[in-house]
Amino acid sequence: MEESASRSDKKKVVAVVGGGLVGALNACYFAKRGFDVQVFETREDIRKAKIVKGRSINLALSHRGRSALKHVGMEDKIVSKGIPMHARMIHSLSGKQSPIPYGKKGQLLLQRLNPTEAETYPNTTLNFGRKLSDGSEEEIQADLIVGCDGAFSAIRKQFLRRSRFNFSQTYIPHGYMELTMPPINGEFAMKPNYLHIWPRNTFMMIALPNLDKTFTCTLFMPFEEFEKITTGDEVIEFFQKYFPDTIPLIGVDALKRDYFRLPGQAMVSVKCTPYHIGDKCVLMGDAAHAVVPFYGQGMNAGFEDCIVFEEIMEQFNEDFSAVLPEYTRVRVPDDHAIADLAMYNYIEMRAHVNSRWFLFRKHVDNFLHAIMPKTIIPLYTMVTFSRIRYHEAVKRWHWQDKVRCFKKICHLLFIFHSLAARRNVSDFSNLAADEPVSPWPHAELSDVTCAAGFSTNGP
Ligand code: EGU
C-alpha cells in the first residue's frame, strides 16, 4: 500500500515478530491504535499452505484470554470455534467416570487461531517466510519491536547479550505425546464438554474434544518411561495397566502405530526480566515466559500480556520510554507467579495425585467455598475465572492456607454436617449470597460456583 505516504505521515512503525497466537493478537491491538504494523513470521502462511506442519495443540481459553480478545472485538468469533468445557471428568483405574464442575462460566477450547483477523486492518502487513536472523541478513526499521516469537525467541537472544538481563529455563523430566481418539459412528467417543483426566501420579493423561468429533489425548510421563516402551505389545500392556478404558476407544492398532510416530515432546519453563530494552523492544507471550501446561494458562497469560500493555499504553499516552519500563514493572511479578504455579501443579500432580485424591481435594475446596464464599476462593478459580493479578492470587492462596489448617477443616466439616442435618442446603447457600460484595474488585465472585485448587503446604 502507500507505504511511503504513511511513513511521511510519521506514523510509527511497530514490528511484531512472530505470527502465532500472541503475535496475531498484538498486531490487532497495535493496528487498532493506528500504528503501521508489520508482522514477521518465519513459517509460511498457514492459510495458503497445503500441508500445515507443526501440531495443532489443545488450548484452553478462559477468562483472561477472553477479556483480551473481547477488547479487540474478537471474542465471539473465536469462542464460536471452540467447544465449551463445563467440568472435568475424572477417570479412575477401574473406568469409573466422575464429573467435577468448573462453575457457571465454563471453559472454552480452541484449536488454532490464525492471523487473518489482523489483515482486516488496512495498516497491517503480514510478512511470511521471512527470517530476521540476528539482525544481520535483513534489517527492519521500526519504532518498536515486539518479540512474540515463542519459547525459543530469537528476539530474546539479543537481550541475553546485554548486562543485567536475568534469564532461566528449566526442562521438566516429563515429556508429552498426543494420540487421537476417533469418533464412534460419527459421534464423540466420550462426553465432549469435559476435560477428561486420568490422574495416575507419575503418569497422567488428559483428553480434549476437537470440532471434528475426535479427541486429542495427551499422555504425560517421564522420558525414561517413554523410552522403556519399545514394542507395540508393550504399549498395550502399559495402557492395560494404567488407562484400560481408553484402549477400545483409541483402538489397539492405532495405539501400537501412533505411539511410535513421534518421541515424547519436551516441556520447558522460561523466566526472564526485564521484558524491555529502552524504548525500542519488548517481549510478550512465551518469548517472555514459557510455562509448563499444567494450569491451562499459557495462551491466557500471553493474551493478558497484550491487554496489560494496552492498559499501560493508555495510561502513558503511547510514550514508549515510559510504557516499556512500566510494563516490565507490572507484568514480571504476575508472569513469574503463573510460571511458578504451573510448575507447582506439575510437581503436585506428579507427587500424589491419583483419581481418588483429585476428587477428594476438589470436593473439599468446593465445600469450603460453598460455606465461606468470601473467605475461601479456590486458587484455580482466581487463576482461571478472574483477572485477579496472578501474584495476588498466590498471596491470597498462601493466606488462605494459614486459615484452613486441618483442624479448621474438621471443625467446619463437623459444623456443616450438623447444620445440614437440620436445614436443607439451599437455605444455607442463600445465606451466603446475602453477604456483602467482595473486596477484590476484579473477581466476579458471583459467577463462581465451584471450587478446586489444591492447598497443601506449598512446593
Ligand atoms: C489444556 C491442555 C486439571 C493441560 C490442571 C485441572 C489444559 C491443561 C488443572 C493441557 C488438570 C490440570 C485447569 C483448568 C486446565 C483442573 C486448572 C487445560 C490443563 C488446576 C496440553 N487446567 N487445563 N487446573 O482444575 O486450573 O481441571 O496440556 F489436569 S483448565 Cl493438569 Cl481450569
XYZ file of C-alpha atoms and ligand atoms in Angstrom:
491
model
C 0.000 0.000 0.000
C 1.024 3.660 0.142
C 3.884 2.832 2.412
C 5.880 5.955 1.696
C 2.816 8.081 2.341
C 2.243 6.574 5.743
C 5.914 6.945 6.612
C 5.876 10.591 5.713
C 2.837 10.992 7.973
C 5.298 9.923 10.667
C 3.014 7.098 11.567
C 5.043 4.994 13.961
C 6.042 1.528 12.793
C 5.612 -1.437 15.105
C 7.303 -4.674 14.076
C 5.626 -7.703 15.624
C 7.995 -10.635 15.425
C 6.099 -13.945 15.416
C 2.709 -14.627 13.874
C 1.484 -17.097 16.456
C -1.304 -16.588 18.942
C 0.180 -13.646 20.831
C 1.758 -12.045 17.759
C -1.550 -12.085 15.882
C -3.446 -10.600 18.805
C -0.785 -7.944 19.361
C -0.984 -6.966 15.697
C -4.688 -6.267 16.231
C -4.003 -4.183 19.320
C -1.360 -2.013 17.648
C -3.355 -1.715 14.425
C -6.383 -0.587 16.385
C -4.254 2.204 17.838
C -3.345 3.284 14.321
C 0.290 2.196 14.171
C 1.822 0.935 10.964
C 2.085 -2.749 11.899
C 4.470 -5.205 10.268
C 4.162 -8.837 11.326
C 7.095 -11.149 10.656
C 6.650 -14.891 10.672
C 9.278 -17.391 9.565
C 6.819 -20.124 8.717
C 4.722 -19.949 5.591
C 1.180 -18.635 5.632
C -0.904 -21.461 7.125
C -3.948 -20.188 5.263
C -2.249 -20.929 1.956
C -0.195 -23.959 2.937
C -1.271 -27.329 1.564
C 0.257 -29.229 4.431
C 0.352 -27.474 7.754
C 3.417 -28.536 9.648
C 3.638 -28.417 13.366
C 0.891 -29.613 15.602
C -2.436 -28.138 16.366
C -2.385 -28.350 20.093
C -5.081 -28.301 22.701
C -5.662 -24.936 24.217
C -7.992 -23.834 26.963
C -9.331 -20.315 26.607
C -10.552 -18.881 29.881
C -11.446 -15.520 31.408
C -8.123 -13.727 30.922
C -7.785 -14.779 27.307
C -11.393 -13.943 26.578
C -11.070 -10.461 28.095
C -8.099 -9.754 25.860
C -9.946 -10.965 22.741
C -13.041 -9.002 23.668
C -11.084 -5.747 23.751
C -10.413 -6.011 20.001
C -13.870 -7.392 19.251
C -12.720 -10.935 18.558
C -14.181 -12.828 21.479
C -17.354 -14.117 19.826
C -15.625 -15.108 16.641
C -13.050 -17.218 18.450
C -15.415 -18.580 21.064
C -17.770 -19.834 18.363
C -14.928 -22.002 17.048
C -14.342 -23.670 20.390
C -16.038 -26.342 22.405
C -17.281 -25.312 25.846
C -15.992 -27.291 28.814
C -18.130 -27.148 31.901
C -16.408 -29.730 34.011
C -13.603 -32.168 34.411
C -14.275 -35.862 34.050
C -12.065 -37.947 36.277
C -11.402 -41.479 35.054
C -10.446 -43.960 37.736
C -8.356 -47.036 37.065
C -11.492 -49.182 37.049
C -13.004 -46.992 34.334
C -15.420 -45.166 36.608
C -16.109 -41.585 35.463
C -16.821 -38.760 37.925
C -17.584 -35.214 36.803
C -16.453 -32.156 38.826
C -17.935 -28.891 37.532
C -15.893 -25.733 36.928
C -18.622 -23.236 37.567
C -21.216 -21.222 35.741
C -18.858 -19.727 33.228
C -17.395 -22.931 31.938
C -14.332 -23.095 29.802
C -13.528 -22.970 26.193
C -11.214 -24.747 23.911
C -9.987 -23.818 20.582
C -7.637 -25.461 18.189
C -5.955 -22.843 16.145
C -6.045 -19.103 15.801
C -4.667 -17.733 12.580
C -3.625 -14.199 11.786
C -6.339 -13.474 9.203
C -8.044 -11.064 11.543
C -5.024 -8.791 11.762
C -5.058 -8.328 7.986
C -8.525 -6.802 8.086
C -6.801 -3.678 9.439
C -5.515 -1.650 6.448
C -2.441 -0.518 8.372
C -1.150 -4.065 8.879
C 1.198 -6.054 6.682
C 1.882 -9.741 7.184
C 5.283 -10.977 6.091
C 5.538 -14.749 5.924
C 8.580 -16.897 5.328
C 10.924 -14.103 6.385
C 13.518 -14.727 8.963
C 15.098 -11.931 10.920
C 18.272 -13.756 11.811
C 20.106 -11.832 14.455
C 19.584 -8.574 12.627
C 22.315 -9.250 10.106
C 20.658 -10.621 6.986
C 17.691 -8.368 6.841
C 17.255 -5.042 8.507
C 13.954 -3.686 9.519
C 13.222 -0.146 10.516
C 10.727 0.111 13.299
C 9.980 2.360 16.209
C 9.120 -0.606 18.369
C 9.944 -4.300 18.085
C 7.562 -6.639 19.851
C 9.055 -10.110 20.343
C 6.262 -12.688 20.331
C 8.393 -15.415 18.833
C 7.886 -18.148 21.351
C 9.804 -20.095 23.966
C 12.981 -20.139 21.835
C 12.709 -16.464 20.902
C 15.318 -15.017 18.561
C 14.495 -11.543 19.857
C 15.215 -12.658 23.417
C 18.675 -13.809 22.256
C 19.527 -10.150 21.752
C 18.567 -9.466 25.352
C 20.882 -12.246 26.536
C 23.923 -10.377 25.258
C 23.160 -7.428 27.472
C 24.242 -6.763 31.012
C 21.785 -7.172 33.890
C 19.377 -9.360 31.947
C 18.169 -12.264 34.063
C 17.154 -15.478 32.388
C 16.400 -19.030 33.405
C 14.977 -22.030 31.646
C 14.033 -25.399 33.074
C 13.143 -28.558 31.225
C 10.939 -30.870 33.266
C 11.684 -34.618 33.368
C 8.316 -35.410 31.771
C 7.523 -35.450 28.094
C 4.165 -35.441 26.372
C 2.705 -37.404 23.490
C -0.505 -36.781 21.608
C -2.788 -39.598 20.496
C -6.037 -39.248 18.591
C -9.263 -40.896 19.695
C -11.507 -41.215 16.623
C -15.291 -40.747 16.593
C -17.515 -43.802 17.046
C -20.354 -43.991 14.495
C -19.769 -40.333 13.689
C -20.096 -39.282 17.320
C -17.642 -38.324 20.056
C -16.229 -41.445 21.718
C -16.654 -39.852 25.160
C -18.734 -36.969 26.502
C -17.490 -33.871 24.674
C -17.926 -30.956 27.094
C -15.360 -32.153 29.592
C -11.671 -32.035 30.288
C -11.109 -35.778 30.643
C -8.389 -36.581 33.139
C -6.704 -39.837 34.091
C -4.572 -38.896 37.132
C -2.068 -41.680 37.873
C 0.665 -39.969 39.899
C 3.750 -40.049 37.668
C 1.646 -40.840 34.606
C -1.196 -38.637 33.583
C -3.381 -38.408 30.568
C -5.860 -35.734 29.566
C -8.218 -35.634 26.588
C -9.892 -32.665 24.953
C -12.532 -32.677 22.207
C -11.972 -31.303 18.690
C -14.575 -29.892 16.281
C -14.190 -32.942 14.019
C -15.526 -35.202 16.814
C -12.135 -36.644 17.628
C -10.423 -36.292 20.978
C -6.785 -35.430 21.349
C -5.365 -37.422 24.239
C -2.177 -36.083 25.757
C -0.092 -38.542 27.702
C 2.389 -37.053 30.194
C 5.162 -39.248 31.567
C 8.853 -39.248 32.426
C 11.124 -39.518 29.395
C 12.741 -42.672 30.709
C 9.324 -44.357 30.829
C 8.661 -43.348 27.229
C 11.952 -44.932 26.291
C 11.234 -48.154 28.163
C 8.349 -48.940 25.830
C 9.795 -50.220 22.588
C 7.231 -52.568 21.041
C 3.541 -52.378 20.175
C 2.742 -55.096 22.706
C 4.461 -53.115 25.448
C 2.307 -50.115 24.564
C -0.854 -52.166 25.011
C 0.477 -53.685 28.227
C 1.185 -50.192 29.576
C -2.261 -48.889 28.648
C -3.854 -52.037 30.073
C -2.185 -51.237 33.368
C -2.902 -47.502 33.610
C -5.578 -46.427 31.115
C -7.526 -49.597 30.282
C -10.783 -47.802 29.454
C -9.098 -45.911 26.595
C -7.813 -48.961 24.688
C -11.066 -49.774 22.856
C -11.692 -46.067 22.249
C -8.309 -45.286 20.694
C -8.048 -48.754 19.149
C -5.328 -51.360 19.594
C -3.853 -50.928 16.106
C -3.895 -47.131 16.222
C -2.263 -47.195 19.643
C 0.518 -49.532 18.506
C 1.146 -47.336 15.483
C 0.682 -43.785 16.823
C 2.770 -44.283 19.932
C 5.880 -44.574 17.743
C 5.099 -41.741 15.366
C 6.937 -39.123 17.423
C 9.085 -39.412 20.528
C 7.963 -37.787 23.786
C 7.985 -33.996 23.386
C 9.852 -31.758 25.814
C 8.297 -29.086 28.011
C 10.204 -26.018 29.109
C 9.584 -23.244 31.584
C 11.228 -19.877 30.901
C 11.516 -16.822 33.111
C 13.347 -13.582 32.458
C 13.481 -9.931 33.415
C 13.411 -7.157 32.240
C 10.998 -7.544 29.328
C 12.183 -4.451 27.520
C 15.217 -2.697 26.061
C 14.940 1.069 26.350
C 12.003 2.370 24.358
C 12.731 0.045 21.435
C 11.940 -3.559 22.169
C 9.605 -5.624 24.332
C 8.925 -9.336 24.865
C 5.491 -10.897 25.270
C 3.938 -14.357 25.415
C 6.156 -17.450 25.521
C 9.144 -15.322 24.475
C 8.896 -13.630 27.874
C 7.512 -16.501 29.946
C 7.013 -20.016 28.606
C 5.109 -22.073 31.170
C 4.513 -25.795 31.567
C 0.951 -26.708 30.561
C -0.315 -27.843 33.968
C -2.526 -24.871 34.642
C -4.004 -24.421 31.185
C -2.826 -20.772 31.299
C -0.056 -20.403 28.684
C -2.194 -18.784 25.996
C -4.307 -16.900 28.530
C -1.246 -15.350 30.180
C 0.125 -14.378 26.747
C -3.161 -12.776 25.737
C -3.335 -10.975 29.064
C 0.146 -9.529 28.328
C -1.433 -7.762 25.340
C -4.245 -6.212 27.335
C -1.932 -5.186 30.190
C 0.352 -3.479 27.657
C -2.686 -1.801 26.139
C -3.795 -0.501 29.541
C -0.343 0.962 30.140
C -0.249 2.490 26.639
C -3.453 4.286 27.509
C -2.106 5.412 30.859
C 1.163 6.769 29.434
C -0.135 8.183 26.186
C 1.801 5.775 23.937
C 5.121 7.145 25.187
C 7.281 4.044 24.725
C 10.030 5.356 27.017
C 7.526 5.301 29.891
C 5.333 2.403 28.775
C 8.058 -0.214 28.396
C 9.623 0.060 31.877
C 6.161 0.201 33.430
C 5.145 -2.925 31.524
C 8.169 -4.768 32.929
C 7.437 -3.473 36.416
C 3.795 -4.518 36.369
C 3.910 -7.730 34.390
C 7.033 -9.577 35.529
C 5.713 -10.499 39.019
C 2.496 -11.863 37.510
C 4.122 -13.874 34.762
C 6.642 -15.295 37.214
C 3.773 -16.223 39.521
C 1.911 -18.184 36.846
C 5.138 -19.884 35.762
C 5.629 -20.967 39.391
C 2.023 -22.072 39.780
C 2.137 -24.187 36.636
C 5.365 -25.803 37.848
C 3.906 -26.297 41.309
C 0.882 -28.061 39.859
C 3.158 -30.291 37.819
C 5.007 -31.318 40.971
C 1.775 -31.714 42.889
C 0.126 -33.886 40.234
C 3.235 -35.993 39.857
C 3.755 -36.455 43.562
C 0.476 -37.823 44.814
C -2.500 -37.180 42.663
C -4.496 -40.210 41.708
C -8.167 -40.129 40.835
C -9.400 -40.575 44.427
C -7.162 -37.833 45.771
C -8.085 -35.485 42.939
C -11.806 -35.997 43.621
C -11.369 -35.608 47.350
C -9.417 -32.363 47.155
C -11.757 -30.763 44.670
C -14.721 -31.686 46.822
C -13.114 -30.279 49.987
C -12.430 -26.999 48.194
C -15.924 -26.992 46.702
C -17.325 -27.418 50.132
C -15.201 -24.753 51.795
C -16.008 -22.249 49.086
C -19.710 -23.064 49.359
C -19.813 -22.313 53.067
C -17.349 -19.375 53.018
C -17.601 -17.930 49.525
C -15.946 -14.684 50.554
C -13.116 -16.083 52.576
C -12.040 -19.110 50.624
C -11.730 -18.772 46.900
C -10.075 -21.770 45.325
C -6.784 -20.954 43.663
C -7.842 -22.341 40.293
C -10.940 -20.120 40.403
C -8.842 -16.993 40.913
C -6.443 -18.091 38.188
C -8.976 -19.302 35.636
C -12.150 -17.310 36.166
C -10.964 -13.875 37.227
C -8.455 -11.209 36.334
C -7.079 -11.021 39.854
C -3.366 -10.469 39.235
C -1.580 -13.806 39.286
C 0.807 -12.746 42.031
C -2.100 -11.563 44.158
C -3.879 -14.865 43.637
C -0.774 -16.580 45.003
C -0.632 -14.240 48.004
C -4.270 -14.857 48.817
C -3.765 -18.563 48.455
C -0.892 -18.552 50.968
C -3.060 -16.562 53.308
C -5.956 -18.961 52.904
C -3.624 -21.807 53.634
C -2.985 -20.431 57.096
C -6.706 -20.218 57.753
C -7.582 -23.607 56.504
C -5.351 -25.871 58.529
C -6.535 -29.358 59.138
C -8.186 -28.617 62.464
C -10.268 -25.874 60.987
C -11.388 -28.061 58.107
C -12.501 -30.759 60.503
C -14.261 -28.218 62.619
C -16.146 -26.804 59.669
C -16.970 -30.169 58.217
C -18.429 -31.001 61.578
C -20.495 -27.798 61.768
C -21.708 -28.265 58.235
C -22.793 -31.767 58.967
C -24.774 -30.769 61.999
C -26.336 -27.848 60.126
C -27.115 -29.893 57.055
C -28.872 -32.362 59.270
C -31.295 -29.671 60.391
C -31.900 -27.470 57.373
C -31.768 -28.014 53.675
C -28.642 -27.000 51.879
C -30.208 -24.418 49.563
C -31.248 -22.346 52.580
C -27.662 -22.346 53.596
C -26.358 -21.116 50.255
C -28.916 -18.297 50.271
C -27.410 -17.102 53.487
C -24.045 -16.925 51.807
C -25.400 -14.953 48.859
C -26.594 -12.180 51.176
C -23.102 -11.415 52.334
C -21.538 -8.082 51.313
C -19.788 -7.586 47.993
C -16.305 -8.978 47.604
C -13.388 -6.725 48.495
C -11.496 -7.847 45.354
C -12.665 -5.684 42.506
C -11.600 -7.847 39.587
C -13.146 -11.031 40.845
C -16.554 -11.852 39.547
C -17.313 -13.903 42.538
C -20.992 -14.159 41.883
C -20.105 -16.097 38.767
C -18.066 -18.614 40.610
C -19.906 -21.581 41.919
C -17.365 -24.307 42.077
C -14.091 -24.926 43.654
C -10.797 -26.674 43.463
C -7.178 -25.541 43.674
C -5.090 -27.620 45.954
C -3.889 -26.182 49.110
C -1.146 -28.058 50.823
C 1.928 -26.531 52.330
C 3.390 -25.172 49.138
C 6.138 -26.558 46.977
C -5.133 -27.993 28.315
C -4.024 -28.670 27.833
C -6.900 -30.333 35.708
C -3.343 -29.140 30.100
C -4.713 -28.663 35.971
C -7.060 -29.076 36.221
C -5.353 -27.898 29.663
C -4.454 -28.477 30.552
C -5.954 -28.228 36.334
C -3.129 -29.215 28.748
C -5.653 -30.765 35.352
C -4.566 -29.929 35.465
C -7.065 -26.110 34.808
C -8.203 -25.616 34.223
C -6.713 -26.802 32.742
C -8.440 -28.663 36.594
C -6.707 -25.906 36.201
C -6.415 -27.229 30.375
C -4.884 -28.218 31.913
C -5.520 -26.695 38.185
C -1.769 -29.948 26.975
N -6.285 -26.768 33.968
N -6.051 -27.394 31.725
N -6.076 -26.938 36.867
O -8.621 -27.914 37.547
O -6.899 -24.837 36.722
O -9.358 -29.151 35.933
O -1.998 -29.867 28.302
F -5.460 -31.995 34.888
S -8.198 -25.979 32.566
Cl -3.027 -30.505 34.967
Cl -9.472 -24.739 34.959
